[in-house]
Coordinates of C-alpha atoms and ligand atoms in Angstrom, one line a residue:
M1 CA 0.6 20.7 1.8
H2 CA 1.3 19.7 -1.8
T3 CA 2.9 17.0 -3.2
Q4 CA 6.6 17.5 -4.0
Q5 CA 8.5 15.7 -6.8
M6 CA 6.6 12.5 -7.7
A7 CA 8.5 9.3 -6.8
Q8 CA 9.9 6.8 -9.1
L9 CA 10.6 3.3 -7.6
S10 CA 13.2 0.8 -9.2
V11 CA 14.1 -2.5 -8.0
N12 CA 17.0 -3.6 -10.1
H13 CA 18.2 -7.3 -10.2
L14 CA 17.5 -8.0 -6.8
D15 CA 18.4 -11.2 -4.9
F16 CA 17.4 -11.9 -1.3
A17 CA 17.6 -14.7 1.2
Y18 CA 17.1 -14.6 5.0
P19 CA 20.2 -16.0 6.8
N20 CA 20.4 -19.8 6.9
G21 CA 16.9 -19.6 4.8
Q22 CA 16.4 -20.5 1.2
P23 CA 16.4 -17.7 -1.1
V24 CA 13.2 -15.5 -1.3
F25 CA 13.8 -13.7 -4.5
R26 CA 16.3 -14.1 -7.5
D27 CA 16.8 -11.6 -10.1
L28 CA 13.7 -9.6 -9.4
S29 CA 13.4 -6.1 -11.4
L30 CA 10.3 -3.9 -11.2
H31 CA 10.0 -0.3 -12.1
V32 CA 7.0 1.9 -10.9
R33 CA 6.4 5.0 -12.8
P34 CA 5.7 8.4 -10.9
G35 CA 2.0 8.4 -9.8
E36 CA 1.5 4.8 -10.9
F37 CA -0.7 2.4 -8.8
I38 CA 0.6 -1.1 -8.7
A39 CA -0.8 -4.2 -7.0
L40 CA 1.6 -7.0 -5.9
L41 CA -0.2 -10.2 -6.0
G42 CA 0.9 -13.4 -4.8
P43 CA 0.2 -16.6 -2.6
S44 CA 1.1 -16.6 1.4
G45 CA 4.6 -17.2 2.1
C46 CA 5.8 -16.1 -1.6
G47 CA 7.8 -13.0 -0.1
K48 CA 5.4 -10.0 -0.1
S49 CA 6.1 -8.5 3.2
T50 CA 9.9 -9.6 2.7
L51 CA 9.8 -7.4 -0.6
L52 CA 8.2 -4.5 1.3
N53 CA 11.0 -4.5 3.7
L54 CA 13.3 -4.5 0.9
L55 CA 11.5 -1.5 -0.9
S56 CA 11.6 0.4 2.2
G57 CA 15.4 -0.4 3.2
F58 CA 14.6 -2.3 6.3
H59 CA 16.2 -5.2 4.7
Q60 CA 19.2 -5.3 2.3
P61 CA 19.5 -7.2 -1.0
S62 CA 22.4 -9.8 -1.4
R63 CA 22.5 -8.5 -4.8
G64 CA 20.9 -5.8 -6.9
S65 CA 19.3 -2.3 -5.6
V66 CA 16.3 -0.6 -4.7
T67 CA 16.1 3.1 -5.6
V68 CA 13.8 5.9 -5.0
N69 CA 14.1 8.9 -7.8
G70 CA 17.4 7.4 -8.4
A71 CA 18.9 7.3 -4.8
A72 CA 19.8 4.1 -2.9
V73 CA 16.4 3.6 -0.6
T74 CA 17.0 3.6 3.5
P75 CA 14.2 3.5 5.9
E76 CA 14.6 7.4 6.2
T77 CA 14.1 8.1 2.7
P78 CA 11.7 11.0 3.0
E79 CA 9.3 9.8 -0.1
L80 CA 8.5 7.0 1.9
G81 CA 5.3 6.1 3.7
Y82 CA 4.0 2.5 4.9
V83 CA 0.8 1.3 6.0
F84 CA 1.0 -2.0 7.8
Q85 CA -1.5 -4.9 7.7
S86 CA -2.5 -4.0 11.4
P87 CA -3.1 -0.6 12.3
Q88 CA -0.5 -0.4 15.5
L89 CA -2.0 2.8 16.8
F90 CA -0.8 4.1 20.1
P91 CA -3.3 3.1 22.5
W92 CA -3.0 5.8 25.0
L93 CA -3.1 8.6 22.2
N94 CA -6.4 9.7 20.9
A95 CA -7.2 9.5 17.1
L96 CA -5.8 13.0 16.5
D97 CA -2.4 12.9 18.6
N98 CA -1.8 9.3 16.8
V99 CA -2.1 11.3 13.5
R100 CA 0.1 14.0 14.9
F101 CA 2.8 11.7 16.3
G102 CA 5.1 11.9 13.2
L103 CA 5.1 15.5 12.8
R104 CA 5.9 15.9 16.7
M105 CA 8.6 13.5 16.4
D106 CA 9.8 15.6 13.3
G107 CA 9.6 18.9 15.2
R108 CA 9.8 20.9 12.1
I109 CA 6.5 22.8 12.6
G110 CA 5.1 23.8 15.9
A111 CA 2.2 22.4 17.9
A112 CA -0.5 24.2 16.6
A113 CA 0.3 23.5 12.9
Q114 CA 0.8 20.1 13.9
R115 CA -2.9 19.7 15.2
E116 CA -4.2 21.5 12.3
R117 CA -2.5 19.3 9.5
A118 CA -3.5 16.2 11.7
H119 CA -7.1 17.5 11.8
H120 CA -7.0 18.1 8.0
Y121 CA -5.9 14.5 7.2
L122 CA -8.3 13.0 9.9
A123 CA -11.3 14.8 8.2
M124 CA -9.6 13.6 4.7
V125 CA -10.3 10.0 5.8
G126 CA -13.6 11.0 7.2
L127 CA -12.9 10.9 10.6
A128 CA -13.2 14.6 11.7
D129 CA -15.8 13.8 14.6
A130 CA -13.5 11.0 16.2
A131 CA -10.5 13.2 16.9
D132 CA -10.7 12.9 20.5
K133 CA -11.5 9.0 20.6
L134 CA -8.9 6.5 21.8
P135 CA -8.0 3.6 19.4
Y136 CA -10.1 1.3 21.6
Q137 CA -13.1 3.1 21.2
L138 CA -12.9 3.0 17.2
S139 CA -14.0 0.2 15.0
G140 CA -11.4 -2.0 13.1
G141 CA -12.0 0.0 10.0
M142 CA -11.9 3.3 11.5
Q143 CA -8.5 2.3 13.4
Q144 CA -7.3 1.4 9.9
R145 CA -8.3 4.9 8.6
V146 CA -6.5 6.7 11.7
A147 CA -3.5 4.6 10.6
L148 CA -3.7 5.8 6.9
A149 CA -3.9 9.4 7.9
R150 CA -1.1 8.9 10.1
T151 CA 0.8 7.9 7.3
L152 CA -0.6 10.4 4.9
V153 CA 0.1 13.4 7.2
M154 CA 3.7 13.1 6.5
E155 CA 2.9 13.8 2.9
P156 CA 4.9 10.6 1.4
T157 CA 5.1 10.5 -2.4
L158 CA 5.8 6.9 -2.3
L159 CA 3.2 4.9 -0.5
L160 CA 3.8 1.0 0.5
M161 CA 1.1 -0.8 1.7
D162 CA 1.1 -4.3 2.9
E163 CA -2.2 -6.0 2.9
P164 CA -3.5 -3.1 5.1
F165 CA -7.3 -4.0 4.9
A166 CA -7.2 -7.8 5.1
A167 CA -8.5 -7.9 8.4
L168 CA -11.4 -5.9 7.5
D169 CA -15.0 -7.5 6.5
A170 CA -16.0 -7.3 2.8
I171 CA -18.0 -4.1 3.1
S172 CA -15.5 -2.0 5.1
R173 CA -12.6 -3.1 2.8
N174 CA -14.7 -2.0 -0.2
S175 CA -15.1 1.4 1.3
M176 CA -11.4 1.4 2.4
N177 CA -10.6 0.7 -1.2
E178 CA -12.8 3.6 -2.7
E179 CA -11.0 5.7 0.0
T180 CA -7.6 4.9 -1.1
L181 CA -8.4 5.6 -4.6
R182 CA -9.9 9.0 -3.9
L183 CA -6.9 9.8 -1.8
W184 CA -4.6 8.5 -4.5
S185 CA -6.2 10.7 -7.0
K186 CA -6.1 13.8 -4.9
L187 CA -2.8 13.4 -3.5
G188 CA -1.1 11.8 -6.6
Q189 CA 1.4 9.4 -4.5
T190 CA 3.2 6.6 -6.3
V191 CA 1.5 3.2 -4.9
V192 CA 2.7 -0.2 -4.2
F193 CA -0.3 -2.2 -2.6
I194 CA 0.3 -5.6 -1.4
T195 CA -2.6 -8.1 -1.2
H196 CA -3.2 -11.7 -1.7
D197 CA -7.0 -10.9 -3.1
I198 CA -7.6 -10.9 -6.8
D199 CA -10.5 -8.7 -6.8
E200 CA -8.7 -5.8 -4.9
A201 CA -5.8 -6.0 -7.0
V202 CA -7.9 -5.5 -10.0
F203 CA -10.0 -2.7 -8.6
L204 CA -7.1 -0.6 -7.4
A205 CA -4.5 -0.9 -9.8
D206 CA -3.0 0.4 -13.0
R207 CA -1.1 -2.4 -13.2
V208 CA -1.1 -6.1 -11.2
V209 CA 2.3 -7.6 -10.7
V210 CA 2.3 -11.4 -9.8
L211 CA 4.9 -12.7 -7.9
G212 CA 5.9 -16.5 -8.4
A213 CA 6.6 -19.0 -5.5
A214 CA 10.0 -18.7 -3.9
P215 CA 12.6 -18.1 -5.1
A216 CA 10.4 -15.7 -6.6
G217 CA 10.9 -13.2 -9.5
I218 CA 7.9 -11.6 -11.2
Q219 CA 5.7 -14.3 -12.6
S220 CA 3.3 -12.0 -14.9
E221 CA 2.1 -8.5 -15.1
L222 CA -1.2 -7.5 -16.3
R223 CA -2.4 -3.7 -16.9
I224 CA -5.7 -2.8 -16.0
E225 CA -7.6 -0.4 -18.2
L226 CA -10.6 -0.1 -16.2
P227 CA -12.0 3.7 -16.3
R228 CA -11.6 5.8 -13.3
P229 CA -12.8 7.0 -10.8
R230 CA -13.7 3.3 -9.8
I231 CA -16.4 2.4 -7.3
H232 CA -17.2 -1.0 -6.5
R233 CA -20.8 -0.9 -7.2
D234 CA -20.3 0.2 -10.8
T235 CA -16.8 -1.0 -11.6
R236 CA -17.4 -4.8 -10.6
K237 CA -20.5 -5.0 -13.2
L238 CA -18.1 -4.3 -16.1
A239 CA -17.4 -7.6 -18.0
R240 CA -13.8 -6.4 -18.3
F241 CA -13.7 -6.6 -14.5
N242 CA -14.7 -10.3 -14.8
D243 CA -12.1 -10.6 -17.5
Y244 CA -9.2 -9.5 -15.8
R245 CA -9.7 -11.5 -12.6
N246 CA -10.4 -14.8 -14.5
E247 CA -7.2 -13.9 -16.5
L248 CA -5.5 -13.6 -13.0
L249 CA -6.9 -16.6 -11.6
D250 CA -5.7 -18.6 -14.7
R251 CA -2.5 -17.4 -14.4
I252 CA -2.1 -18.0 -10.5
A253 CA -3.7 -21.4 -10.4
P254 CA -3.5 -22.7 -13.9
A255 CA -6.5 -25.2 -14.6
A256 CA -5.8 -28.8 -13.9
Q257 CA -5.0 -30.9 -16.8
P258 CA -8.1 -33.5 -17.1
A259 CA -7.2 -36.9 -16.3
Ligands
ATP1 N1 12.6 -13.2 9.5 C1 12.6 -14.3 8.8 N2 13.6 -15.3 8.8 C2 13.6 -16.3 8.1 N3 12.8 -16.5 7.0 C3 11.6 -15.7 7.3 C4 11.6 -14.4 7.9 N4 10.5 -13.8 7.5 C5 9.8 -14.6 6.4 N5 10.7 -15.6 6.1 C6 10.2 -16.5 5.0 O1 10.4 -15.8 3.9 C7 9.3 -16.3 3.1 C8 8.3 -15.2 2.5 O2 7.8 -14.6 3.7 P1 6.8 -13.3 3.7 O3 6.5 -12.9 5.2 O4 7.6 -12.2 3.0 O5 5.6 -13.8 2.8 P2 4.2 -13.2 2.4 O6 4.0 -13.5 0.9 O7 4.2 -11.8 3.2 O8 3.1 -14.2 3.2 P3 1.7 -13.8 3.5 O9 1.0 -13.5 2.6 O10 1.4 -15.1 4.3 O11 1.9 -12.7 4.6 C9 8.3 -17.6 3.9 O12 9.2 -18.7 3.3 C10 9.0 -17.3 5.0 O13 9.0 -18.3 5.7
MG2 MG1 3.1 -10.7 4.5

């Protein structure tokens, strides 16, 4: 249960358009270092989910490439794990069996070992006592944690997350953010975290990458040099936290010129 080789993600001069659609990306390049946590920030409709589908090989670029450790990405790339905006748990499986599902499909380890590993990851997200619960018996935040455990159990070294906590209330979201950072510091994945929330991006990331309006490329980048470990109560009080968020606000919505 150890992290294998860390994952390096490269996007090279990527163009993409949906069939019959406007171009979504033009000449987008992005390099994510092994173990780096980046937040991709951009307005609704700019192409964040589309980019995630390109990073995971579900969409093919019309030009350019996406590579993981130097190899062209496909949905089966073993390094990859995804967490989506809605948890999408199997409603008829309890929390443990939801987490175990990928291991069962994979079939490389036996049932007892699958259960043990699923338990381990459920405990890691703080749900050791909820193993027998069905999804409808869990709160939204708990369901999202089960979804996170279900992804982590496959031990991905590259984690792609598409606004995974957007549906949660502020308090649950803050605690999920802290949870995400705790697991990341423990497991050492390379993370691409998509969000439209500036505070969330600054709180989590080593580097915030801002996408422009379509056809989007990278509009700007900001390295976040806040100390880790980060916890909301303390990190938000830092003057630099506010400086970063104001800087990003200015970049995303430049101040209107006075008339
Ligand atoms: N399957 C599709 N076919 C055609 N156009 C699409 C398709 N999916 C998305 N688009 C278009 O591509 C653009 C980017 O959409 P995308 O879903 O990637 O945005 P997003 O940044 O994730 O937005 P949000 O923050 O609202 O989730 C939008 O203009 C959208 O209308
Ligand atoms: Mg989206």
